[in-house]
Structure formats: structure tokens, C-alpha cells
Coordinates of C-alpha atoms in Angstrom, one line a residue:
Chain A
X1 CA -15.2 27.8 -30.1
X2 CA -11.8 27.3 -31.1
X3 CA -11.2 31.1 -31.1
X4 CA -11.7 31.1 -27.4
X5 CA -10.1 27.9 -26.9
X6 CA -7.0 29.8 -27.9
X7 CA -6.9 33.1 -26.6
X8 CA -7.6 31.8 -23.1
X9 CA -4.7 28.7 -23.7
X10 CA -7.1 25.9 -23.2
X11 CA -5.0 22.4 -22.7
X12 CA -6.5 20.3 -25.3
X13 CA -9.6 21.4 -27.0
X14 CA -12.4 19.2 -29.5
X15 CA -13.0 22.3 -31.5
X16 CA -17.0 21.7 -32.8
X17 CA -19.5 23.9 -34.9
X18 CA -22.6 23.7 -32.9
X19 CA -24.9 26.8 -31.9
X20 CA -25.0 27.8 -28.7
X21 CA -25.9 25.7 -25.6
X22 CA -25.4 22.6 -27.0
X23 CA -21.5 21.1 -27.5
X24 CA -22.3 17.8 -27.3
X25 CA -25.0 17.9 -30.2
X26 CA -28.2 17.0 -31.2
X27 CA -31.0 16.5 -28.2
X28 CA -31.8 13.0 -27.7
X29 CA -29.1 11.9 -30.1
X30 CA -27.6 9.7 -27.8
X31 CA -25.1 7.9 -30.2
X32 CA -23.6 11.1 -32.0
X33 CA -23.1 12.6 -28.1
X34 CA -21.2 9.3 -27.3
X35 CA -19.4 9.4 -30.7
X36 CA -18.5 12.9 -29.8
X37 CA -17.5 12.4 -25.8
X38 CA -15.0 9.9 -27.1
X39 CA -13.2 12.0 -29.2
X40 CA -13.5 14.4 -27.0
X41 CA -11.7 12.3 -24.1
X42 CA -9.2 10.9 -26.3
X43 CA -7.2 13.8 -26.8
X44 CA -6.1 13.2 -23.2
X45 CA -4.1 10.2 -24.5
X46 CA -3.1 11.8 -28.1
X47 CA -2.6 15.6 -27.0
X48 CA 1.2 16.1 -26.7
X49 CA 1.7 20.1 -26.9
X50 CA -0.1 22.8 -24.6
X51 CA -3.1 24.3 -26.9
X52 CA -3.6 21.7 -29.0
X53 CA -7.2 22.2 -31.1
X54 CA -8.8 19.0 -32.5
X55 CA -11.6 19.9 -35.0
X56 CA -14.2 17.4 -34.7
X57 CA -16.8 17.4 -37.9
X58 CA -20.4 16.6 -37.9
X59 CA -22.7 18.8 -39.7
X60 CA -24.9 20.4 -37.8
X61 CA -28.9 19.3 -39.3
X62 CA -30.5 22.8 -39.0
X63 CA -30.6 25.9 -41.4
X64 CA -28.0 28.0 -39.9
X65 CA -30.3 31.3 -39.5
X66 CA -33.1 28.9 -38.0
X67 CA -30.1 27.5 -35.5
X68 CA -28.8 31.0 -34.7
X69 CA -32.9 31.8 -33.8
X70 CA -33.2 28.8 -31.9
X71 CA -30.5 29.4 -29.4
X72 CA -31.2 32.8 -28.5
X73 CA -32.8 33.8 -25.6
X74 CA -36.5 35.3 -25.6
X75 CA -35.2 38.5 -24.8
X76 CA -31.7 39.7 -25.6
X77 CA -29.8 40.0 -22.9
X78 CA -29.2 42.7 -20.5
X79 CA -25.7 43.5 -21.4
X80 CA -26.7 42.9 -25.5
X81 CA -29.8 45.5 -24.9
X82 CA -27.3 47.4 -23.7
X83 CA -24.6 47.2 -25.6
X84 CA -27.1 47.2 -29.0
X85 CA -27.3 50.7 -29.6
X86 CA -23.7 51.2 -29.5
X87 CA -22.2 48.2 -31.6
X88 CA -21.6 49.4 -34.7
X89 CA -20.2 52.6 -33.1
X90 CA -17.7 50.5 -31.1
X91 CA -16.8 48.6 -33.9
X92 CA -16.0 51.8 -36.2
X93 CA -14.1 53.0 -33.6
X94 CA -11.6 50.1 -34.1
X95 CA -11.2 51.4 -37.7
X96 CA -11.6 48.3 -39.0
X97 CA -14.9 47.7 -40.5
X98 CA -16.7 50.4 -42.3
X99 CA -20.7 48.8 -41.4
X100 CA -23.2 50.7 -43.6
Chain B
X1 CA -11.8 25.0 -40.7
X2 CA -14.5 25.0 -37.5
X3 CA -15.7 28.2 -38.0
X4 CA -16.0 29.7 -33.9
X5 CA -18.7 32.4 -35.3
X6 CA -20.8 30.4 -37.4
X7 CA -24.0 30.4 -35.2
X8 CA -23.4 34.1 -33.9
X9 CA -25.6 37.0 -35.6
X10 CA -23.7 39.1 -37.9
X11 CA -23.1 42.0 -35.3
X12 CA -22.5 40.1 -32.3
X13 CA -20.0 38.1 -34.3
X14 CA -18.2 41.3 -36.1
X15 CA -18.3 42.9 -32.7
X16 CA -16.3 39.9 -30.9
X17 CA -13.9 39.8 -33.8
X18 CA -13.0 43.4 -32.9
X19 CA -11.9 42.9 -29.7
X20 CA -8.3 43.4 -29.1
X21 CA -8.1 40.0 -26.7
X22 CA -4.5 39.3 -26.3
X23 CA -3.3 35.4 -26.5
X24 CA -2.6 33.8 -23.4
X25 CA 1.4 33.4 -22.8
X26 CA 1.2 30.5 -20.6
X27 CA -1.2 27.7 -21.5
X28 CA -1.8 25.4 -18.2
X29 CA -0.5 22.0 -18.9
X30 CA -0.2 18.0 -17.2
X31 CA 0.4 15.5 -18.6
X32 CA -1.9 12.6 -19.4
X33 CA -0.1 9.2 -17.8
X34 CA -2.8 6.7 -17.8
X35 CA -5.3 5.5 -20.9
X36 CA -8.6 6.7 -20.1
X37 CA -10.3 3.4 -19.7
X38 CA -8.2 4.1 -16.1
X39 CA -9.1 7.5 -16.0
X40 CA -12.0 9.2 -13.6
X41 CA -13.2 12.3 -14.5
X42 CA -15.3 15.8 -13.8
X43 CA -17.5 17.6 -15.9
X44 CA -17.3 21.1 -15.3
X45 CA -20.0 23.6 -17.1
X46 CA -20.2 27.1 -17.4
X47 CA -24.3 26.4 -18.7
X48 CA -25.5 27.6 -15.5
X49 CA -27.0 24.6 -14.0
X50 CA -28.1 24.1 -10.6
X51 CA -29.9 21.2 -8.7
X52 CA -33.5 22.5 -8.6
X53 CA -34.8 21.2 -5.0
X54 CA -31.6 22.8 -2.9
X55 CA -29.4 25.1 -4.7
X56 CA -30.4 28.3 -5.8
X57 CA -30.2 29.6 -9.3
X58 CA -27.7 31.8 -10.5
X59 CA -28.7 35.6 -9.8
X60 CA -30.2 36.6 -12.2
X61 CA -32.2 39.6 -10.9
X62 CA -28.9 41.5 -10.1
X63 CA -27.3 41.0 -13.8
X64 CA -30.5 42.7 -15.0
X65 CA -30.3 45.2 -12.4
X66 CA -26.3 45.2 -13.6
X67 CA -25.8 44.2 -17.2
X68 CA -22.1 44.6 -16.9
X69 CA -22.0 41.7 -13.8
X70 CA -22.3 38.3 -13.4
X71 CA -22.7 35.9 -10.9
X72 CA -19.3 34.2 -10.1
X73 CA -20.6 31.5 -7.8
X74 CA -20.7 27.6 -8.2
X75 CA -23.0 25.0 -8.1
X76 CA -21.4 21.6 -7.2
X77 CA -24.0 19.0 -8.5
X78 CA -23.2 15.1 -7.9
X79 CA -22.8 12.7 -10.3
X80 CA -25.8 10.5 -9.4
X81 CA -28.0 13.4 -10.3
X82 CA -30.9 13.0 -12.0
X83 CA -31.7 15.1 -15.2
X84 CA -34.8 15.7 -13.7
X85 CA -33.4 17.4 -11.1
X86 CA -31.6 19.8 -12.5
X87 CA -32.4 23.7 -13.3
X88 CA -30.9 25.9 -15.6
X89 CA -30.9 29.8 -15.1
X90 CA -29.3 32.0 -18.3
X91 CA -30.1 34.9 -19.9
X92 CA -27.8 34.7 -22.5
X93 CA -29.1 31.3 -23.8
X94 CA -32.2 29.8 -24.3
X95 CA -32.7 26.9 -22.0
X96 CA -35.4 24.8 -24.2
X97 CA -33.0 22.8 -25.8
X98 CA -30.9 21.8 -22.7
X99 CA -34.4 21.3 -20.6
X100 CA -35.0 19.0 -23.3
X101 CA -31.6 17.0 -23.1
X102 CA -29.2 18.2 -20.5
X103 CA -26.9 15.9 -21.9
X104 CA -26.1 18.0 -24.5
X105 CA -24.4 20.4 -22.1
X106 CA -24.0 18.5 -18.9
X107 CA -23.0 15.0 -20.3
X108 CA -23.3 13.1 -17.0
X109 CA -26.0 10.3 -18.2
X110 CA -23.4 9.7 -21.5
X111 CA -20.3 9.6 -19.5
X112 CA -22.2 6.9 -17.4
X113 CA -23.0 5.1 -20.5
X114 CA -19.0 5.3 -21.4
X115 CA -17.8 4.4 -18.1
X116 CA -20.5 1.4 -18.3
X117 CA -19.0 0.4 -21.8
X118 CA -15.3 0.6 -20.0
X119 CA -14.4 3.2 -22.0
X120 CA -13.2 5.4 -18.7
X121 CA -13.2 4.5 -15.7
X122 CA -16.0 6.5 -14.2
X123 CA -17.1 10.0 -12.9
X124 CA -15.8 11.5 -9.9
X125 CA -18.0 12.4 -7.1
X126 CA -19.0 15.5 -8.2
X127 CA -19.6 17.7 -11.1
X128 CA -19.7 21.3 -11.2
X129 CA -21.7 24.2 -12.6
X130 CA -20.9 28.0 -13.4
X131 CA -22.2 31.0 -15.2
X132 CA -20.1 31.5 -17.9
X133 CA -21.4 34.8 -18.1
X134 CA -18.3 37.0 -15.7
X135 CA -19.9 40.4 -16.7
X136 CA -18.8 42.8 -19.7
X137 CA -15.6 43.1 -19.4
X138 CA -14.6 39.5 -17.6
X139 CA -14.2 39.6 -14.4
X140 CA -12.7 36.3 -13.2
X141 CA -11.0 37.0 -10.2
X142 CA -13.8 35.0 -8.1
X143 CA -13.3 31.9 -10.1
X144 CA -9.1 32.2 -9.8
X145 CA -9.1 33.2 -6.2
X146 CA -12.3 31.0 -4.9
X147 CA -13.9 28.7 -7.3
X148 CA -10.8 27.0 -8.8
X149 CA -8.9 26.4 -5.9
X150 CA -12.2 24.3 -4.5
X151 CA -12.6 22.6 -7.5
X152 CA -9.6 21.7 -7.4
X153 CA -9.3 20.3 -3.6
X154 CA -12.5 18.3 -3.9
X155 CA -11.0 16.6 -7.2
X156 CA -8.1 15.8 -5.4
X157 CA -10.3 14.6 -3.0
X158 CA -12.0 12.3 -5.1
X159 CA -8.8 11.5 -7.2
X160 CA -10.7 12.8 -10.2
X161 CA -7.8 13.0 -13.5
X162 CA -9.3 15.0 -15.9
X163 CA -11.8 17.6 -16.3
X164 CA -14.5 17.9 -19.5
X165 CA -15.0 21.7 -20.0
X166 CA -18.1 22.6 -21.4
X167 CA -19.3 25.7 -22.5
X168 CA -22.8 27.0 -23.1

């Protein structure tokens, strides 16, 4: 996630859309995890300035809402069943969204 | 533009937006000297992969117990390790899809493949695992004071050159 990538000040990041749990891609595609290891090792020879965010493009097969099912867990998490109840609060509070 | 929030639900993803995370000032930086096809390397994961038979998983009973904590410890796997071997304990994730192909988080059958091919040089020693999980907020002083540093001396110790980060 790119977003992360620079906030925290990654080196050199391969910025890729995949859900969750799986940034080298597809299961058992063996050549798009290759093609995508590659790229992903090559910015150590093209990378030049601190931060730099290489977006690397291969759509993603699934229906998005069936992908964002598929890598959730079971059961939400402890700190999501936690924090549930109070996200929309939290974000109001921001005054930056107004979430009906 | 790679879109970082894509695959989040809606709430989650408005939620993270919100958050007043300041940029880091210093990014940490060295420089690349030799092609890659020279080059040995680590994979470092923050999945939460362990070796099944002689590690134990990550502790999962206490981040229930403590939603706002997470396990800070490492799992140093080496890089003749069988997929087979290998465990995965999350409770952010689900773990079918990696069970199915670990490779799609913990790459070390593929970078074989590329090392085989000449395209690096190889894999060092050792790989390593975390919980990328550090509790609500982070709390990474464990990995900075602990972890990192003995990542870092067994990489020197097996004149590793780059690290592949990958996240869960």
C-alpha cells in the first residue's frame, strides 16, 4: 500500500493493488509472482532517491467486493470488534466526513 | 494511480484515511552498488508465519485478551524451508489463501526459482517473520530496540544485500 509505503519512508517500494495477504498475487500463479518479484528487485538497481514508489499494474481477476470478502478473517478482529461500535463516531470527530 | 484502499471495506478504509499519521522526515537509505544477478537477499514478512514443528505461533490468545496489543516477537525461518512446514497465526487475515500458496506472501520457493534462472544471486540463510499487527496505536519499540538490530547482525552475518519487505 503505497499510502503506508510513504508515511513510514519506505526505501524503494513496488506499489501493487492486491487484497490483503497476498502481494505477490494470484495463488499458484507462479509466472505472474516471478513477473512481479522481478520488478519488484529491480528497483534496487533503478531506485535513485529515498521514497521512491514504483506502481506495478496487473489487474487483479476477482470482483472487488468478492476479494474484500475473501481476505477477511472469519471473525473480525479483536481490535475491529472493538473499535466497530465507535468508528463512525471517531471519524465525525475529525470533522471531516459527515457518514449518514 | 494504485489505489492503497481499494480492497478495504468502506469504514475501515474512511477510518484509516482520518488518521492524522504524520510523514516520516527521514527515509532510511543505501545505496544499491552491485546488479542483482550479484545480489543475495532476505525476505522479511510481517504475515505472521512460523515454522510449525518448532516455533510457536504468534500469541494470539493475549491480543484477544488485549485487542489494543500485539505480539512483537520474531520468527527466523531458513531458507530451505519447506512450504509444508510452515504455519501461519493472524487474526487480522484470513490464512486460506496463503495455506494455499505461501508464496504469495513468503516468496521463498520463487526467489529460488529466480536465483536458479541467475537472476540474483540467491537467498541468504535466513528469512524472517513478524506480526504486522504492533497493537492499536503502534507500538514498535520491540522491533526498533530488539528485532531490528538482530536482523540486522545475522544479515551481516550472512552478507545478505537487500531485504524483500512484505506485508500481509
Amino acid at each position: 500500500m503505497p499510502y503506508w509505503a510513504e508515511r513510514i519512508g519506505v526505501p524503494r517500494t513496488l506499489a501493487v493493488e492486491h487484497p490483503f495477504g497476498c502481494p505477490i498475487g494470484y495463488p499458484g500463479d507462479e509466472k505472474g509472482q516471478l513477473t512481479l518479484l522481478q520488478a519488484a528487485l529491480s528497483l534496487f538497481e533503478t531506485c535513485t532517491t529515498p521514497g521512491e514508489i514504483n506502481e506495478f499494474y496487473d489487474l487483479w481477476q476477482e470482483p472487488i467486493e468478492t476479494a474484500i470478502q475473501s481476505w477477511q478473517p472469519l471473525e473480525p478482529s479483536p481490535i475491529i470488534r472493538m473499535l466497530t461500535p465507535h468508528i463512525r463516531d471517531i471519524i465525525r470527530q475529525k470533522g471531516k466526513l459527515n457518514l449518514k | 494511480m494504485i489505489d492503497s484502499f481499494k480492497y478495504l471495506p468502506r469504514l475501515i478504509a474512511l477510518f484509516y484515511q482520518n488518521q492524522e499519521i504524520e510523514k516520516s522526515q527521514t527515509i532510511p537509505w543505501t545505496s544499491f552498488r552491485s546488479p542483482i544477478k550479484q545480489a543475495r537477499f532476505t525476505i522479511i514478512t510481517s504475515a505472521g508465519i512460523y515454522l510449525k514443528e518448532s516455533q510457536s505461533p504468534f500469541d494470539l490468545q493475549r491480543e484477544q485478551k488485549e485487542p489494543t496489543w500485539g505480539d512483537p516477537s520474531l520468527r527466523i525461518i531458513p531458507s530451505s524451508t519447506k512450504p509444508e512446514a510452515l504455519a501461519i497465526s493472524h487474526l487480522h487475515i484470513n490464512p486460506k489463501t496463503i495455506l494455499t500458496d505461501i508464496n504469495v506472501v513468503f516468496p521463498l520457493q520463487r526467489m529460488a526459482q529466480l536465483a536458479e534462472q541467475g537472476i540474483i544471486s540467491g537467498l541468504s540463510q535466513h528469512c524472517f517473520s513478524v506480526m504486522g499487527y504492533q497493537g492499536f496505536p503502534p507500538n514498535t519499540t520491540t522491533w526498533r530496540e530488539q528485532t531490528a538490530p538482530q536482523i540486522i547482525e545475522i544479515l551481516q552475518q550472512e552478507e545478505a544485500h537487500g531485504a524483500l519487505l512484505t506485508p500481509a
